[in-house]
Coordinates of N, CA and C in Angstrom, one line a residue:
M1 N -2.1 13.2 34.6 CA -3.6 13.8 35.2 C -4.8 12.7 34.3
E2 N -4.9 12.3 32.8 CA -5.5 11.8 32.3 C -6.5 10.4 33.2
V3 N -4.6 9.8 33.9 CA -5.5 9.0 34.3 C -6.1 9.5 35.4
A4 N -5.9 10.1 36.2 CA -6.2 10.5 37.5 C -8.1 11.1 36.9
K5 N -8.0 11.7 36.2 CA -9.6 11.8 36.0 C -10.5 10.8 35.5
H6 N -9.8 9.9 34.4 CA -10.7 9.1 33.7 C -9.9 7.5 34.0
G7 N -8.9 7.2 34.7 CA -8.8 5.6 34.9 C -9.6 5.0 36.0
P8 N -9.8 4.3 36.3 CA -10.6 3.5 37.0 C -9.9 3.6 38.5
I9 N -11.3 4.4 39.4 CA -10.6 4.8 41.0 C -10.5 3.7 42.0
D10 N -10.8 3.3 41.5 CA -10.6 1.6 42.1 C -8.7 0.9 42.0
L11 N -8.3 1.1 41.3 CA -6.5 1.7 41.0 C -6.1 0.3 41.4
R12 N -5.2 -0.5 41.7 CA -3.7 -0.6 42.2 C -2.6 -1.7 42.1
D13 N -2.2 -0.9 42.7 CA -0.3 -1.1 41.6 C -0.1 -3.1 42.4
I14 N 0.9 -4.2 42.2 CA 1.3 -4.9 43.5 C 1.8 -5.1 44.5
N15 N 2.0 -3.9 44.9 CA 2.4 -3.3 46.3 C 1.1 -2.4 47.1
G16 N -0.1 -2.4 46.3 CA -1.5 -2.8 47.1 C -1.6 -1.0 46.9
S17 N -0.9 -0.6 46.0 CA -0.8 1.6 46.8 C -2.1 2.0 45.3
T18 N -2.3 3.1 45.6 CA -3.6 3.6 44.8 C -3.2 4.6 43.9
M19 N -3.6 5.4 43.3 CA -3.3 5.8 42.3 C -2.9 8.2 44.2
L20 N -3.6 7.5 44.9 CA -3.6 8.4 45.2 C -2.0 8.1 46.6
H21 N -1.8 6.8 46.9 CA -0.4 6.8 47.5 C 0.5 7.5 46.3
H22 N 0.9 6.8 45.0 CA 1.8 7.5 44.4 C 1.9 9.1 43.9
A23 N 0.7 9.3 44.2 CA 1.0 11.2 43.7 C 1.3 11.5 44.8
V24 N 1.1 10.9 46.0 CA 1.7 11.9 47.5 C 2.6 11.8 47.0
N25 N 3.3 10.2 47.7 CA 5.0 9.6 47.1 C 5.8 10.9 45.9
I26 N 5.4 11.3 44.3 CA 5.5 12.0 43.1 C 5.9 13.7 44.8
F27 N 5.0 13.7 45.5 CA 4.5 15.7 45.6 C 6.1 15.4 46.1
H28 N 6.6 13.3 47.4 CA 7.3 13.9 48.1 C 8.5 14.1 47.7
Q29 N 8.9 13.6 46.3 CA 10.2 13.4 45.6 C 10.5 14.6 44.8
L30 N 10.0 15.7 44.7 CA 9.9 16.5 44.0 C 10.8 17.1 44.9
H31 N 11.7 18.6 44.0 CA 12.4 19.5 44.8 C 11.7 19.9 45.1
K32 N 12.1 20.9 46.0 CA 10.9 21.7 46.8 C 11.1 23.7 45.8
G33 N 11.6 23.4 45.0 CA 11.8 24.7 44.8 C 10.5 24.4 42.8
D34 N 10.4 23.0 42.5 CA 10.2 22.9 41.6 C 7.8 23.1 42.3
R35 N 8.4 24.4 42.1 CA 6.6 24.7 42.5 C 5.6 23.7 40.9
N36 N 6.1 24.3 39.9 CA 4.5 23.7 38.5 C 5.2 22.5 39.3
G37 N 5.8 22.2 39.4 CA 5.6 20.3 39.1 C 5.0 19.7 40.9
R38 N 4.9 20.2 41.9 CA 4.4 20.0 43.0 C 2.7 20.4 42.6
L39 N 2.5 21.5 42.3 CA 0.9 22.2 41.6 C 0.8 21.6 41.4
W40 N 1.3 20.7 40.3 CA 0.2 19.5 39.0 C 0.5 18.3 40.1
V41 N 0.8 18.1 41.0 CA 0.5 16.9 41.3 C -1.2 17.2 42.5
S42 N -0.4 18.1 43.3 CA -1.3 19.0 44.3 C -2.7 18.8 43.4
L43 N -3.4 19.0 42.4 CA -4.0 19.3 41.4 C -4.6 17.2 40.7
I44 N -3.4 16.5 40.9 CA -4.0 15.3 41.1 C -4.4 15.0 42.0
V45 N -3.9 15.3 42.6 CA -5.0 14.9 44.5 C -6.3 15.3 44.0
L46 N -6.1 16.6 44.3 CA -7.2 16.8 44.5 C -8.4 16.7 43.3
T47 N -8.3 15.7 42.5 CA -9.0 15.3 41.3 C -8.9 13.5 41.7
L48 N -8.7 13.0 42.1 CA -8.2 11.9 43.5 C -9.6 12.3 43.9
L49 N -8.9 12.9 45.1 CA -10.3 13.4 45.8 C -11.5 13.4 45.4
N50 N -12.0 14.8 44.7 CA -13.6 14.6 44.2 C -14.0 13.8 43.7
R51 N -13.3 13.2 42.6 CA -13.6 11.6 42.4 C -13.9 10.3 42.9
G52 N -13.5 10.8 44.1 CA -14.1 10.0 45.4 C -13.5 8.8 46.1
I53 N -11.9 9.1 45.6 CA -10.3 7.6 46.3 C -11.3 7.0 47.4
K54 N -10.9 6.0 47.8 CA -11.1 5.6 49.6 C -9.9 6.1 50.1
L55 N -9.9 6.9 50.4 CA -8.4 7.0 51.8 C -8.6 6.2 52.6
G56 N -9.0 5.5 53.1 CA -8.5 3.9 54.3 C -7.9 2.7 53.0
L57 N -8.1 3.2 51.8 CA -7.2 2.4 51.2 C -6.1 1.6 51.9
R58 N -5.7 0.6 52.4 CA -4.1 0.5 52.5 C -2.9 -0.1 51.7
D59 N -2.0 0.0 51.9 CA -1.5 -1.1 50.9 C 0.3 -2.0 51.7
S60 N 0.6 -2.9 51.0 CA 0.5 -3.5 51.2 C 1.2 -2.8 53.0
W61 N 2.2 -2.5 53.2 CA 2.8 -2.0 54.2 C 2.0 -1.3 55.7
G62 N 0.3 -1.1 55.3 CA -0.6 -1.2 56.2 C -0.5 0.6 55.8
R63 N 0.3 0.5 55.3 CA -0.3 2.5 55.0 C -1.2 3.4 54.4
T64 N -1.8 4.5 55.4 CA -2.9 4.9 53.6 C -2.4 6.1 53.4
A65 N -2.9 6.8 51.9 CA -1.7 7.3 51.6 C -2.1 8.8 52.9
R66 N -2.4 9.1 53.7 CA -2.5 9.7 54.2 C -1.6 9.3 55.6
D67 N -1.7 8.3 55.8 CA -0.3 8.1 56.5 C 0.7 8.4 56.0
L68 N 1.4 8.3 54.7 CA 2.7 8.9 53.6 C 2.3 10.5 53.5
A69 N 1.1 10.8 53.5 CA 1.0 12.0 53.3 C 1.4 13.0 54.5
N70 N 0.7 12.1 56.6 CA 1.7 12.7 57.6 C 3.0 12.4 57.7
G71 N 3.2 12.0 56.8 CA 4.8 11.2 57.6 C 5.7 12.8 56.7
A72 N 5.5 13.6 56.4 CA 6.3 14.7 55.2 C 6.7 15.5 56.0
S73 N 6.9 16.8 55.8 CA 7.2 17.8 56.3 C 6.2 19.1 55.6
D74 N 6.4 18.5 53.9 CA 4.8 19.0 53.1 C 4.1 19.1 53.4
Q75 N 3.7 20.2 53.3 CA 1.7 19.9 52.8 C 1.2 20.6 51.7
I76 N 1.0 18.7 51.7 CA 0.0 19.0 49.6 C -1.0 20.1 49.9
G77 N -0.9 20.7 50.2 CA -2.5 21.4 50.3 C -1.6 22.3 50.0
D78 N -1.6 23.7 50.6 CA -0.4 24.3 50.3 C 0.6 24.9 50.5
E79 N 0.2 23.9 48.4 CA 1.2 24.4 48.1 C 0.6 24.7 46.8
A80 N -1.1 25.6 47.1 CA -1.8 25.9 45.5 C -2.1 27.1 46.3
G81 N -1.8 27.9 47.4 CA -2.0 29.1 48.0 C -1.4 30.2 47.1
G82 N 0.3 30.1 46.3 CA 1.0 31.0 46.2 C 0.9 31.2 44.1
C83 N 0.6 29.9 44.0 CA -0.2 29.9 42.6 C -1.6 30.6 41.7
Q84 N -3.1 30.9 42.8 CA -3.9 31.7 42.9 C -4.4 30.6 42.1
V85 N -4.3 30.1 42.6 CA -5.4 28.3 42.0 C -6.7 28.5 42.4
K86 N -7.7 28.3 42.8 CA -9.5 28.1 43.1 C -8.9 26.3 43.6
V87 N -8.6 26.4 45.2 CA -8.2 24.6 45.1 C -10.0 23.9 45.8
T88 N -9.9 23.4 45.6 CA -11.7 22.5 46.2 C -12.0 21.7 45.7
Y89 N -12.1 21.4 47.6 CA -12.1 19.8 47.5 C -13.8 19.3 48.6
R90 N -14.6 18.4 47.3 CA -16.1 18.0 47.9 C -16.9 16.9 49.0
E91 N -17.3 16.5 49.4 CA -17.1 15.0 50.3 C -18.0 14.3 49.0
P92 N -17.7 13.1 48.5 CA -17.4 12.5 47.8 C -19.7 11.7 47.6
A93 N -20.6 11.3 46.9 CA -21.9 11.6 48.1 C -21.9 10.2 48.2
E94 N -22.7 10.4 49.4 CA -23.4 8.8 50.2 C -23.8 8.4 48.4
E95 N -22.9 6.8 48.6 CA -24.5 5.4 48.4 C -26.1 5.6 48.2
V96 N -26.6 5.4 47.7 CA -28.4 5.4 48.1 C -28.5 4.7 47.9
C97 N -28.3 3.4 49.0 CA -29.0 1.9 48.3 C -30.5 2.0 48.5
T98 N -31.7 1.8 47.5 CA -32.6 1.8 47.4 C -33.4 0.4 47.3
S99 N -33.8 -0.6 48.8 CA -34.1 -1.9 48.4 C -35.6 -1.5 48.1
S100 N -36.2 -3.6 47.2 CA -37.5 -3.3 46.4 C -37.6 -4.4 46.3

């Protein structure tokens, strides 16, 4: 969780996968009954989204993290619903360019 909170947001591995790619993969590898593990991964995904990770980044196979999430039957965002955790997502602030 500390890497998701404080690590470089654009960190990628040798295959071009971002932290978001890895979080989505971990979520889908967890046992369906592991509510605690799934909640933690959901919180990591939310942290990365709130920090402004770019959703359009593709790995070496041309997949975005969204492609990985949509390819599975379980929905990451649904996991927090039964745990009484307030899940919020804010749009990343747009960069403001000033010319002098």
